[in-house]
Every structure is written in structure tokens, then in C-alpha cells.
Coordinates of C-alpha atoms and ligand atoms in Angstrom, one line a residue:
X629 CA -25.7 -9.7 -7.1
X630 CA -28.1 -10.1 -4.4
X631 CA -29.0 -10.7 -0.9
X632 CA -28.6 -14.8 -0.8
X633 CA -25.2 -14.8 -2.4
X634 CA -24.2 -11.9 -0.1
X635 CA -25.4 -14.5 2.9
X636 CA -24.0 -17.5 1.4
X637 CA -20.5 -15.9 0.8
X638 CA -20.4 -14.9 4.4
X639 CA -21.1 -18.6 5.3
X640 CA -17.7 -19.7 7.9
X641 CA -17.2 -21.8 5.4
X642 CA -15.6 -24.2 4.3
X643 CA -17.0 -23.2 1.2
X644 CA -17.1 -23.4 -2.9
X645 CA -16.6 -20.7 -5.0
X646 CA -17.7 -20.6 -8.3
X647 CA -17.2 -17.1 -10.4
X648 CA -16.7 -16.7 -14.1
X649 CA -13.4 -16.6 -13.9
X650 CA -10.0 -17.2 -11.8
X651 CA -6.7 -14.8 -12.1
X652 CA -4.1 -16.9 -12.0
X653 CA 0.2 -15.6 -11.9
X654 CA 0.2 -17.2 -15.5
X655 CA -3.5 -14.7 -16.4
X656 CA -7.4 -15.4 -16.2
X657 CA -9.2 -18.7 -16.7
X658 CA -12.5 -19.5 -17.1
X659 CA -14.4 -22.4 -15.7
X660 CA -12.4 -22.9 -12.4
X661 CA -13.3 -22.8 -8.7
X662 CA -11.9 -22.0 -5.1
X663 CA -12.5 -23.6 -1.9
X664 CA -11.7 -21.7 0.9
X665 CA -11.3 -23.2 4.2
X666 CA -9.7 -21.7 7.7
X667 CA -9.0 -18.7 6.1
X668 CA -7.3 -20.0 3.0
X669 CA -7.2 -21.6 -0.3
X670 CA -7.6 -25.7 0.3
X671 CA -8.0 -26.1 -3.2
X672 CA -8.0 -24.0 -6.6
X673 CA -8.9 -25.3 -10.0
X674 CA -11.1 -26.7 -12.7
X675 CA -15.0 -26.1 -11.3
X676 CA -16.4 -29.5 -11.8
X677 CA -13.3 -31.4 -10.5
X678 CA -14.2 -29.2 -7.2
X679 CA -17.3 -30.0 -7.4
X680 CA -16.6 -33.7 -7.6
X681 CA -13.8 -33.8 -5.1
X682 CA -16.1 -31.7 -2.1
X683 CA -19.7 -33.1 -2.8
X684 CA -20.2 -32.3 0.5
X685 CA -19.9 -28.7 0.3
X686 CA -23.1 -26.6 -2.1
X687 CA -21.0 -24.3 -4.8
X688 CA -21.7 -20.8 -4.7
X689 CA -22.0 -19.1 -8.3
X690 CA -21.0 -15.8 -9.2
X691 CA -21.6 -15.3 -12.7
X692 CA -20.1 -12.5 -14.4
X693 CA -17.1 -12.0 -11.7
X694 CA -13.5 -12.3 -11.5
X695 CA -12.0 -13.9 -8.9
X696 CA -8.7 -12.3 -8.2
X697 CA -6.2 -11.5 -5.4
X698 CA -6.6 -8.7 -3.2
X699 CA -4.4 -5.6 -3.9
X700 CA -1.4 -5.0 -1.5
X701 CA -0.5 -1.2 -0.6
X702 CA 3.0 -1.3 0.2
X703 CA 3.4 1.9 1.5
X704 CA 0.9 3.4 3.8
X705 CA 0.5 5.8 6.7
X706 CA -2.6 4.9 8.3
X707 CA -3.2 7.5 10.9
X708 CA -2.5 10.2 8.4
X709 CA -5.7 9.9 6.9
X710 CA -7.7 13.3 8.4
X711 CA -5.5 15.1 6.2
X712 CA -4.8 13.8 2.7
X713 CA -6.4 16.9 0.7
X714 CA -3.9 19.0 3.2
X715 CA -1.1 17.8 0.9
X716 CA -2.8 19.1 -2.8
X717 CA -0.6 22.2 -4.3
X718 CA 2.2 21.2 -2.1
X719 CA 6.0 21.1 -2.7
X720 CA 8.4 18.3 -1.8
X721 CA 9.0 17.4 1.7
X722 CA 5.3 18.0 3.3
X723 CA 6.1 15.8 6.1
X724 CA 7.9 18.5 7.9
X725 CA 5.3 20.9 7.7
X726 CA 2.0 18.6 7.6
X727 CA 2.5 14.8 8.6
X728 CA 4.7 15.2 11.5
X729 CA 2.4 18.2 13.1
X730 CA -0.9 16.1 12.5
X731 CA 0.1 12.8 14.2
X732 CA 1.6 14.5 16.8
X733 CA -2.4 15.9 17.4
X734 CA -3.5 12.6 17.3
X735 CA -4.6 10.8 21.0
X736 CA -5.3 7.1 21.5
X737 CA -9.1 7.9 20.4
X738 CA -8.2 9.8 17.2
X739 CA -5.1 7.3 16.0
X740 CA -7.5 4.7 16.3
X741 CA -10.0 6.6 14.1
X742 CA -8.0 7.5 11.7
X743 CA -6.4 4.3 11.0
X744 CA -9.7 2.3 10.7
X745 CA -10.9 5.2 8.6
X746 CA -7.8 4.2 6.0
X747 CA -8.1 0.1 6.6
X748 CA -11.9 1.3 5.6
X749 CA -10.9 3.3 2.3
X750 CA -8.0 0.5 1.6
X751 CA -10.8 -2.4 2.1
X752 CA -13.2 -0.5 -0.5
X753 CA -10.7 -0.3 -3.0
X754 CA -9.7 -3.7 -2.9
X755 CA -6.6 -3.9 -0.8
X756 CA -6.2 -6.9 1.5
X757 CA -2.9 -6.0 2.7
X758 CA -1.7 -2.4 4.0
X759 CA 2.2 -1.8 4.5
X760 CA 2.0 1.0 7.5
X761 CA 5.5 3.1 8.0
X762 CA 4.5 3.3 11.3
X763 CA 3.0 6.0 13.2
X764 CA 4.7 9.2 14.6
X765 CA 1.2 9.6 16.9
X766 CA 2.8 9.3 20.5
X767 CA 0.4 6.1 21.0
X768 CA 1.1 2.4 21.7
X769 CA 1.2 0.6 18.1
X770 CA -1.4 -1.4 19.4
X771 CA -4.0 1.2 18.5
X772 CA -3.3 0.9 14.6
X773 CA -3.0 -3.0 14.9
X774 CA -6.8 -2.8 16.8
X775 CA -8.4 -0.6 14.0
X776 CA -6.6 -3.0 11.4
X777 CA -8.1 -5.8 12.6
X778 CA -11.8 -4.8 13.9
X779 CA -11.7 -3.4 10.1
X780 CA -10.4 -6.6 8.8
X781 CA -7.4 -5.8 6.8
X782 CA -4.4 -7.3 6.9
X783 CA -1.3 -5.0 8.4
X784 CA 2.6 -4.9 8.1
X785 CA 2.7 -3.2 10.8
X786 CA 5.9 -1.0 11.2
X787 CA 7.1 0.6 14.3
X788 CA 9.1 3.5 14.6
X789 CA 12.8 3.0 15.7
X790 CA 14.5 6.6 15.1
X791 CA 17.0 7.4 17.5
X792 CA 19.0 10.5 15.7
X793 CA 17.5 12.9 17.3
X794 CA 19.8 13.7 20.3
X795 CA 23.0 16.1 20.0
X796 CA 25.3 13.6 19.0
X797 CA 22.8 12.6 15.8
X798 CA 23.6 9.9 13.4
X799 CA 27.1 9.2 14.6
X800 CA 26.5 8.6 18.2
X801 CA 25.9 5.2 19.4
X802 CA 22.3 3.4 19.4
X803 CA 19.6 4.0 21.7
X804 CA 19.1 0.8 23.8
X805 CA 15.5 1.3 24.7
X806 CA 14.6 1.7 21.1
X807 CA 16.1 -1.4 20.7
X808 CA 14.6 -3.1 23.0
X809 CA 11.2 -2.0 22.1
X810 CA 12.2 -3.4 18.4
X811 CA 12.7 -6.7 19.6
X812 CA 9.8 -7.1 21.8
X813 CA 7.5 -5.6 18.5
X814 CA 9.3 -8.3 16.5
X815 CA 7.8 -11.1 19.2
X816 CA 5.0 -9.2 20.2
X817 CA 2.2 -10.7 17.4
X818 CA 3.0 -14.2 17.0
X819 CA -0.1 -16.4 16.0
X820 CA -2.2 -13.2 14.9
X821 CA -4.1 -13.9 11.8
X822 CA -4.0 -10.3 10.5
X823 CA -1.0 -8.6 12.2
X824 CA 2.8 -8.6 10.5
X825 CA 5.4 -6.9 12.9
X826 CA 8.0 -4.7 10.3
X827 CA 10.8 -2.1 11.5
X828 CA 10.6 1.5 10.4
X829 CA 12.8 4.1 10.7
X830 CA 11.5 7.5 8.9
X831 CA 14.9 8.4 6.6
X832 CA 18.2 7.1 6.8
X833 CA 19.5 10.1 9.0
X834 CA 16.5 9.7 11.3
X835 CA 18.5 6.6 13.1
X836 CA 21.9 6.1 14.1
X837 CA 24.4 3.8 12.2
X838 CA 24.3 1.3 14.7
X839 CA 20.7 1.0 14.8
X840 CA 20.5 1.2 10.8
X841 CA 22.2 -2.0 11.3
X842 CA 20.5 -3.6 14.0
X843 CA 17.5 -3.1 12.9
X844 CA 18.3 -4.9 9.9
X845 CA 19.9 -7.5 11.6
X846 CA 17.2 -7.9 13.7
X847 CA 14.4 -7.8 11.0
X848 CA 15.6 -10.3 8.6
X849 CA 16.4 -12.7 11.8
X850 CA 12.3 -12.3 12.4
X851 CA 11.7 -12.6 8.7
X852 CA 10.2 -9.2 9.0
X853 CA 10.8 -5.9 7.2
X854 CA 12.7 -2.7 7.8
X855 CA 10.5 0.3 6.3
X856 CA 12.5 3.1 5.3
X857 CA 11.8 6.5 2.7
X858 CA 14.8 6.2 0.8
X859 CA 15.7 8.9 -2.1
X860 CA 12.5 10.9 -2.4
X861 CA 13.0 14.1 -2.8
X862 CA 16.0 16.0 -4.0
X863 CA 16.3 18.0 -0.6
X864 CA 16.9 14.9 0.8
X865 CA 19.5 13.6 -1.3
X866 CA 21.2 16.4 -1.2
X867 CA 21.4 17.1 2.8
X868 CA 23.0 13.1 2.6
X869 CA 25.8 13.8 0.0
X870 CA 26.6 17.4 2.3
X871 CA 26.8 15.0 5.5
X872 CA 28.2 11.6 4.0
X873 CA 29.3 12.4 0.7
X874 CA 26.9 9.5 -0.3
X875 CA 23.4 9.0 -1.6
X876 CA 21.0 8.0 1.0
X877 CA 20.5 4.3 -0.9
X878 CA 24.5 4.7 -1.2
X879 CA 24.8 5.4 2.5
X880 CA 22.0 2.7 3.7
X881 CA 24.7 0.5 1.2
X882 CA 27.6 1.5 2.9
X883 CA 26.0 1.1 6.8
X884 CA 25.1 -2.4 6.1
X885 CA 21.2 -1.7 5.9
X886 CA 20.3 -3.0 2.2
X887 CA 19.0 -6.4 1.9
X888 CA 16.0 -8.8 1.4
X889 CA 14.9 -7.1 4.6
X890 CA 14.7 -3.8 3.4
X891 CA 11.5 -2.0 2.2
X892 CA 12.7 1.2 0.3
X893 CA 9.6 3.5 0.2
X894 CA 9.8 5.9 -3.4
X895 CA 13.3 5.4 -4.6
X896 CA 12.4 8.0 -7.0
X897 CA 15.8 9.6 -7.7
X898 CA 17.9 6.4 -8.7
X899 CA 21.3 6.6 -10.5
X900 CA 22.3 3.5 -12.8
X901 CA 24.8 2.4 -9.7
X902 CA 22.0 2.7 -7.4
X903 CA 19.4 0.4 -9.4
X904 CA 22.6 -2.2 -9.8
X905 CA 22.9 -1.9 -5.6
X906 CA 19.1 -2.7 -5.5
X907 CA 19.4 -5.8 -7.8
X908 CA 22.6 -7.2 -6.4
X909 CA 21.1 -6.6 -2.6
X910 CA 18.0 -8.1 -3.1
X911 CA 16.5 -5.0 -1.5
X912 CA 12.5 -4.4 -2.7
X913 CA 11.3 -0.9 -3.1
X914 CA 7.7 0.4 -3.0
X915 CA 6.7 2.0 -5.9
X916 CA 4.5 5.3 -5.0
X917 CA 3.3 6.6 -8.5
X918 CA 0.2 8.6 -6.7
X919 CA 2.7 10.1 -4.1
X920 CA 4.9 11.4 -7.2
X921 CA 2.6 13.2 -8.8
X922 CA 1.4 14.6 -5.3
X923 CA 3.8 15.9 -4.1
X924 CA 7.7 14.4 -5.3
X925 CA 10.5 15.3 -7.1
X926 CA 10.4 12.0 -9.8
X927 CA 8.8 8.8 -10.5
X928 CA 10.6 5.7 -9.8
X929 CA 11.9 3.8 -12.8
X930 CA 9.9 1.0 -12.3
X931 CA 9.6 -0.4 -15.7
X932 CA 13.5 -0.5 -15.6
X933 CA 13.6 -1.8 -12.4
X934 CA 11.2 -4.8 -13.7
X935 CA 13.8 -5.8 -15.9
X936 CA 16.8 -5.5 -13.6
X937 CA 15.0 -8.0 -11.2
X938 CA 14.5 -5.1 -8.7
X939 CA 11.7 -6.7 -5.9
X940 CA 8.8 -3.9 -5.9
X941 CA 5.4 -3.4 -5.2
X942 CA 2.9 -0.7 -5.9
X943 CA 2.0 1.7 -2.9
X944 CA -0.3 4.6 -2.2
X945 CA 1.6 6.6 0.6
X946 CA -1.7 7.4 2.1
X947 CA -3.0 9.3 -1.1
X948 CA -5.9 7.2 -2.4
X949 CA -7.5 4.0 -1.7
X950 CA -8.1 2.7 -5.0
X951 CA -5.9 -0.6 -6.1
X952 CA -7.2 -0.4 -9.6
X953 CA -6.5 3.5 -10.2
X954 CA -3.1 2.9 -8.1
X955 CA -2.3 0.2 -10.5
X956 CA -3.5 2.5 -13.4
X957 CA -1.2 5.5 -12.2
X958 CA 1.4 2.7 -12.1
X959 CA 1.4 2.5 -15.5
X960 CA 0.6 6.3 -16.6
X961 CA 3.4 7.4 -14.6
X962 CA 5.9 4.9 -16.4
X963 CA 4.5 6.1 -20.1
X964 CA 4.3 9.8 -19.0
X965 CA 8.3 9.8 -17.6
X966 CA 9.8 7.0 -19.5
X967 CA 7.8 5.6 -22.5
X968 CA 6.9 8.8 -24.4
X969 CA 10.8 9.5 -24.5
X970 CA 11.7 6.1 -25.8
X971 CA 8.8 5.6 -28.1
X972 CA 7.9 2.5 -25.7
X973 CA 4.0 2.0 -26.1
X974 CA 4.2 -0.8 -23.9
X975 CA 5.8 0.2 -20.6
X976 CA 5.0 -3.4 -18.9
X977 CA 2.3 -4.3 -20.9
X978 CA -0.1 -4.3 -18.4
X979 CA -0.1 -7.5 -16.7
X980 CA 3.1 -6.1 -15.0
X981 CA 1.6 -3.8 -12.8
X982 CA -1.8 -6.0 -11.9
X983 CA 1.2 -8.7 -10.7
X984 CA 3.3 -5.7 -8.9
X985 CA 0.0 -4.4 -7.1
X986 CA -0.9 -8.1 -5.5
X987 CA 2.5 -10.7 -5.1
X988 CA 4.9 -8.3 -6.1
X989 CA 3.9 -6.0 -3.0
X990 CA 3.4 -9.1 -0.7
X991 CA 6.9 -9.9 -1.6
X992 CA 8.0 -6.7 -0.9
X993 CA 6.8 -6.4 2.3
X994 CA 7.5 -10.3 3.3
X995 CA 4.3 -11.3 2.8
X996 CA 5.4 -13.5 -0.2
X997 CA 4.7 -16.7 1.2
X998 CA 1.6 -15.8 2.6
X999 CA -0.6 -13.8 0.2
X1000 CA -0.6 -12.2 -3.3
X1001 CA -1.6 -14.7 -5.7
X1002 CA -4.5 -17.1 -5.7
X1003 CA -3.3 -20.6 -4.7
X1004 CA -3.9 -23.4 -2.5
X1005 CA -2.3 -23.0 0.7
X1006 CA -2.2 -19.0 0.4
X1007 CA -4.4 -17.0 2.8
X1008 CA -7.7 -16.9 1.3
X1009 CA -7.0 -12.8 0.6
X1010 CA -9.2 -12.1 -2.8
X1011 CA -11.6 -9.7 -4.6
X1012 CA -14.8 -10.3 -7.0
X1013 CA -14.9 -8.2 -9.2
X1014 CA -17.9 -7.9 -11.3
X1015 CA -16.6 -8.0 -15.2
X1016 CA -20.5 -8.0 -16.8
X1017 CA -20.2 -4.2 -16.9
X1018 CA -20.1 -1.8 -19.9
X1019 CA -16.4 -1.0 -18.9
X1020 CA -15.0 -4.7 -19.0
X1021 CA -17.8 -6.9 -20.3
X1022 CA -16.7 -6.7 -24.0
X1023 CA -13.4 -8.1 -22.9
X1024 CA -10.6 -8.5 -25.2
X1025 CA -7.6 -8.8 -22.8
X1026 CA -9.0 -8.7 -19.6
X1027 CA -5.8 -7.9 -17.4
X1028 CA -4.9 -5.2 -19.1
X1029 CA -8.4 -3.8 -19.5
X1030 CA -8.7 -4.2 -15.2
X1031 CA -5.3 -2.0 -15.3
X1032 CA -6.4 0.9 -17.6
X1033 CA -10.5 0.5 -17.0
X1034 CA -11.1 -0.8 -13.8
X1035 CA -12.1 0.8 -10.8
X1036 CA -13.5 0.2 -7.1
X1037 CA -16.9 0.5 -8.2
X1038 CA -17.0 -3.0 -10.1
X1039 CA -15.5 -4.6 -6.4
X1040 CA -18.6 -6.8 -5.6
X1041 CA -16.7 -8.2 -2.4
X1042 CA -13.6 -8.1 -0.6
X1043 CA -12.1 -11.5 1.4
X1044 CA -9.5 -11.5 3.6
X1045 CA -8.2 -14.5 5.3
X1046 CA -11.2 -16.0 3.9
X1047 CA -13.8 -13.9 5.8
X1048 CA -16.4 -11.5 3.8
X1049 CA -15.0 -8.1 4.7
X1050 CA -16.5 -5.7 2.3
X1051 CA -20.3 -6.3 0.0
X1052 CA -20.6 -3.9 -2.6
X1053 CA -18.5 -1.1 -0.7
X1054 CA -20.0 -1.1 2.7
X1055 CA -18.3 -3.3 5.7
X1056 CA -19.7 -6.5 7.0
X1057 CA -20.3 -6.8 10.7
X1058 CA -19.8 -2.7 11.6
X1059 CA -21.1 0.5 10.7
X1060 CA -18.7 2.1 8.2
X1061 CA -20.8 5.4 8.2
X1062 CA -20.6 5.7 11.6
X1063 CA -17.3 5.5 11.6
X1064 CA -17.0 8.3 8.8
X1065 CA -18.6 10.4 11.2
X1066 CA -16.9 10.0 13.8
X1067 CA -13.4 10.3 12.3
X1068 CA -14.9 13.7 10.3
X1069 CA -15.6 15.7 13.4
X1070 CA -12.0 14.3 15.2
X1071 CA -10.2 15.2 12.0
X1072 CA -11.7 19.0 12.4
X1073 CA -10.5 19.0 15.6
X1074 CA -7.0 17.4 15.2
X1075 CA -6.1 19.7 12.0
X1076 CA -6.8 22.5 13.9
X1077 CA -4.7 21.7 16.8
X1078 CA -1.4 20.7 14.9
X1079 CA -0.2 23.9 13.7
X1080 CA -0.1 22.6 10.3
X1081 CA 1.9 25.0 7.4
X1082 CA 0.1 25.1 4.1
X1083 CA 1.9 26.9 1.3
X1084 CA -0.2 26.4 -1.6
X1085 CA -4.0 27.8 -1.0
X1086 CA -7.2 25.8 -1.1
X1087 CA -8.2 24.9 -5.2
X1088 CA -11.5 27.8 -4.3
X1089 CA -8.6 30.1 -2.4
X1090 CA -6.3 29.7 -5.5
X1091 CA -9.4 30.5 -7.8
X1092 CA -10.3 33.5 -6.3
X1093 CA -6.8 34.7 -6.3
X1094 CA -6.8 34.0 -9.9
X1095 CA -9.4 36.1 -11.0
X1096 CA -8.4 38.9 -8.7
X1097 CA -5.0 38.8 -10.3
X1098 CA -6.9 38.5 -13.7
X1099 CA -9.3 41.7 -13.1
X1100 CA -6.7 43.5 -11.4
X1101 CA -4.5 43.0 -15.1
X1102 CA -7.4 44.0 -16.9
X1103 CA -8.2 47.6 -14.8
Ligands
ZN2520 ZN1 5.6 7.6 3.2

């Protein structure tokens, strides 16, 4: 694609979009057209009735590309981004000993950096929507909501409310400034195009009772979400049966804190009765398949969870940018811990996980109503993807061929709320490599300030120590 369609797609608008092909909820269709107006979709559907219903408007062709929604990352950390190799070789529960020592490096400068580096990496691989868990960097929020929108993604942007942290723990009684901070973040970004206010609280014993409840209360009065890392890692499970006698979901269950309104991040380690309290609570989950082989205990039983009516979405937990390989992993993970064991060659059959990466994680993060599928009225949030390569072009089934072949290279352009954000990788309107360098020499400088605890040695550390161990055996 060249030059004048690159030009004519970052026309205001309103304007008529014309690609090979449109993916629909129901799958692709060929021969059918968008018009995108004020940042949405004023009309989908056949081309030439478009074309007859806006004469008005000059269509814009894009041969060879499929039109589909944006991906949504349901589970981010945006200003954890200097350090995602940092977590490679590591066991269970990095945040202690990385995630929690590198934000606290962070100043206003480096926050904002970092952030608009991951809206940058999240834009190139077709995300429109990023779900942050909300930043442990001691800045004002309004330094990730700033990057996210001079980058031009959309946000769910979660603020921290955890309030366990004094003597009396997660039995005293709620911290009213925290509170009061969560209602004003609830208020606080009315009428912003790309900014969603969401609750966070970091693991159930991170907040007291009381605020486990008012902060659901509170969220699904705002029609927000309350972000919460929920059965992860065994460790964790474990310290909440010794304290409660209760899982953590079971425990959240118990408090009052499950609900439309919740956003469980992993729910890897799920008993039967804990998949039944999802269902029957309405509560979604964000699936993290990236973040399990990383660095987790389990994969989520997502495929299970798809046919239990569990909500969920597809997230990448900060540990790649890519909504095609995340959807891919999606799948890998589910045939790697569940389908090889029950002989099912299936495990979704591929257009699941394409539908859980784009309106199953806008639902998820109570963005259902506003993006995720392409559809007049929606926010005009969507990729083309060029299909006329070796990879895709000899198409048999086209949705499951983007799941198990695709890949951010063959993202042509990336639109959200109906602006050109992204042309062939690079950001419209700013300079993505100087951003790059910027956030590479404050990442340096940040790493090496937080005190972070590796265990596991860099990959050339680890190779080296092999071969001495090797040579050594051999003397
Ligand atoms: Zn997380």
C-alpha cells in the first residue's frame, strides 16, 4: 500500500472504507464497506449500497485487506515496560522482587516514558484497547492516561486502591482517603474519548474488607471495573487458605467483591466450585496465556470456562505486544494443558480466541458497549490487515488461519476512535523512534536504581555456566 492511501485514510473523515473484506461477530465477508464518522462506525455493510447511500463521500479501496476490530489487552501494566526481559528464567511471584522495585524507580518523566513506550508496542501489534492494573509508580495517574492518549490508544485506566498495608492489615477498617481518591478517579474522565476510569487493588489481601467491598460497590455504580490478580500463583493461594481458610476467588466471594464489576486477572488455579462462582457471579477474568508460560504456576481453563459462560478476554500482562501471537498462545496454551489430555484437536476452534481477543476483552473490561466488534454505532477501533501475503493469501478459513498464522507484520494500519494511529508499524503524528530512545537510556537508569532481585541468570550468563559445568564434568 502506498503513500495516497496512507494520506487518504488519515483524511478527518467522514470517510468510505472499502477493503477486501469485513470481520464480522458471525466471521469474514467479502464485498462490504465502513463509513467511519466522529470516531465511529455510521454505517457497515454491503460496498455498493455504501456507495449509493454516501455519494457524497469518494470510497477508499484496500484491496487485499481485512478489515477487522482492534485487539483488546485486558491485562496490562504499562509502566512496567523497561523491564520485561528482567522476568525470563524467573519463578512465580516476580512482582515482589522485580515489578514492585522498578515502578517504585520510576519519576513523573520516566512513568510517562514507559507507558507510551507500551501504548507504542500495544498499537504495533494491533491493540486498540489496553486494560492497565494501575501503576505502583508514586505518580499522579494522570501521567499514564497522558502517554495513552498522545499515543492514541484507548485505556481502562485502573487506579490503585490498596489499603492493607498498615498494622491492623486486612481486617481493620477502610482507609478513607483511598476512598475518596476512588471516587474522584471514578468522576475524574468524563467526556474523554480515550480514557476509561477502573478500580485496582493488587491481590485480594492487598485491601481491607471494607474497601474490597466498596470498591466494588462503587465501580459497578460508575459502570467501571475493579482490577484484581486473583489465584495466580500457588504461593498465593496458599498464604489465603492459612489466613482465611478460603481461596482468594473463594474469599473475594465471601467479602462481597465478585460481580459483573470484577476483572479477575489470571485465575489460573481454578477448582470446579470456583469456575461455578465465576459463572453464577457474572464475574469476567483475563485470560494471560503469555504470562503463564513466563512466569506462572498454570494456565487458566479457558476453553472450559467458554463453555461455562465465564466472561473473559485475552491479556498480555505486560509480556508482548502482539494481539495475533497473544491470541495464538491463547490457543497453544489450551491444546498444550488441556487438549492433548482429552484428545480434543479443537480446543475452540479458532474463531473463539480471535472473538475473546476483541469483544470478549471489551466486555471484560466494560468496554462492551463501546468497542470490540465492527458495527455501526461502535467506536470506530479497527485494524487492516493485509491478507495478499504468502502466510494468509491462499486462504481456506481465514479466522482460524489469522489465529495460528498471523502476526503484526501483516498490520497495514491501526484506527482508533476512527483516527489513523499506526501505517505500516510506525506512529502517525510523532516520532516513535525517538521515543524508543528516550525510554532506552531512562530504562538503564531506572533498572539500575530499583534494587531489583534476579534469580535466574541472563540466557548468555546461563550459557556460560553451562559449559563451565560441562568442561568442569568432562576434566
Ligand atoms: Zn498483572
Amino acid at each position: 500500500m502506498n503513500r495516497p492511501a496512507r494520506d487518504a485514510l488519515a483524511h478527518p473523515g467522514p470517510i468510505l472504507l472499502v477493503p477486501g473484506s469485513v470481520l464480522l461477530p458471525e466471521g469474514p465477508v467479502d464485498g462490504w464497506a465502513v463509513v467511519v464518522d466522529d470516531g465511529r462506525f455510521a454505517a457497515v455493510g454491503p460496498a455498493d449500497e455504501l456507495a449509493r447511500s454516501h455519494p457524497h463521500l469518494d470510497a477508499v479501496p484496500m484491496p487485499g485487506h481485512l478489515l477487522m476490530p482492534g485487539f483488546v489487552d485486558a491485562h496490562h501494566h504499562l509502566t512496567q515496560s523497561f523491564g520485561a526481559a528482567l522476568a525470563f528464567g524467573e519463578p512465580s511471584e516476580i512482582f515482589r522482587r522485580v515489578w514492585v522495585p522498578l515502578e517504585g524507580a520510576l519519576d513523573e518523566e520516566s512513568a510517562y516514558t514507559a507507558a507510551k513506550l507500551a501504548a507504542l508496542e500495544a498499537l504495533r501489534g494491533g491493540f486498540t484497547t489496553v486494560a492497565d492494573a494501575g501503576t505502583r509508580a508514586d505518580v499522579d495517574v494522570d501521567v499514564v492516561a497522558s502517554a495513552a492518549r498522545d499515543a492514541g490508544i484507548r485505556c481502562v485506566l485502573g487506579l490503585v486502591c490498596n489499603d492493607a498495608d498498615g498494622p491492623d492489615g486486612q481486617d481493620g477498617t477502610a482507609d478513607p482517603a483511598v476512598l475518596e481518591s476512588a471516587e474522584k478517579h471514578l468522576a475524574r474522565w468524563t467526556g474523554d474519548a480515550l480514557v476509561h476510569p477502573s478500580l485496582a487493588v493488587s491481590i485480594p489481601e492487598a485491601a481491607t474488607e471494607p474497601t474490597l467491598r466498596a470498591t466494588a460497590r462503587m465501580a459497578a455504580e460508575a459502570g467501571a471495573v475493579v482490577q484484581i490478580h486473583v489465584n495466580e500463583h500457588l504461593a498465593g493461594v496458599e498464604r489465603s487458605l492459612v489466613r482465611h481458610g478460603l481461596r482468594p476467588l473463594e474469599h473475594l466471594h465471601r467479602v462481597g467483591a465478585l460481580g459483573p464489576q470484577l476483572l479477575a486477572a489470571h485465575a489460573t488455579l481454578l477448582t470446579p466450585r470456583e469456575l461455578t462462582l465465576l459463572a453464577d457471579t457474572g464475574t469476567a477474568v483475563s485470560y494471560n496465556p503469555v504470562a503463564s508460560a513466563w512466569k506462572g504456576n498454570a494456565v487458566a481453563p479457558a476453553t472450559a470456562m467458554a463453555e461455562r459462560g465465564v466472561r473473559f478476554g485475552t491479556g498480555t500482562d505486560g509480556t508482548r505486544g502482539d494481539g495475533f501471537r497473544l491470541a495464538d498462545a491463547a490457543e497453544f496454551a489450551q491444546r498444550l494443558a488441556y487438549g492433548l489430555a482429552t484428545g480434543d484437536s479443537s480446543c475452540g476452534a479458532g474463531w473463539t480466541w480471535l472473538e475473546r481477543g476483541t469483544h470478549g476483552g471489551a466486555d471484560a473490561v466494560g468496554l462492551g458497549a463501546v468497542t470490540g466488534t465492527v458495527e455501526r454505532g461502535k467506536a470506530a477501533d479497527f485494524l487492516l490487515v493485509d491478507v495478499d501475503t504468502p502466510e494468509l493469501a491462499l486462504s481456506w478459513d481465514l479466522p482460524w488461519e489469522l489465529v495460528r498464522r498471523g502476526n503484526r507484520d501483516q498490520i497495514t494500519a491501526v484506527f482508533v476512535a476512527g483516527s489513523l494511529r499506526m501505517w505500516q508499524g510506525r506512529p502517525t503524528g510523532w516520532d516513535g523512534a525517538a521515543l524508543v530512545e528516550r525510554a532506552a537510556g531512562l530504562a538503564r537508569a531506572a533498572v539500575a536504581g530499583a534494587g531489583v532481585t534476579r534469580v535466574h541468570p541472563t540466557s548468555t550468563a546461563a550459557r556460560a555456566l553451562d559449559r563451565g559445568r560441562k568442561g568442569s564434568a568432562r576434566r
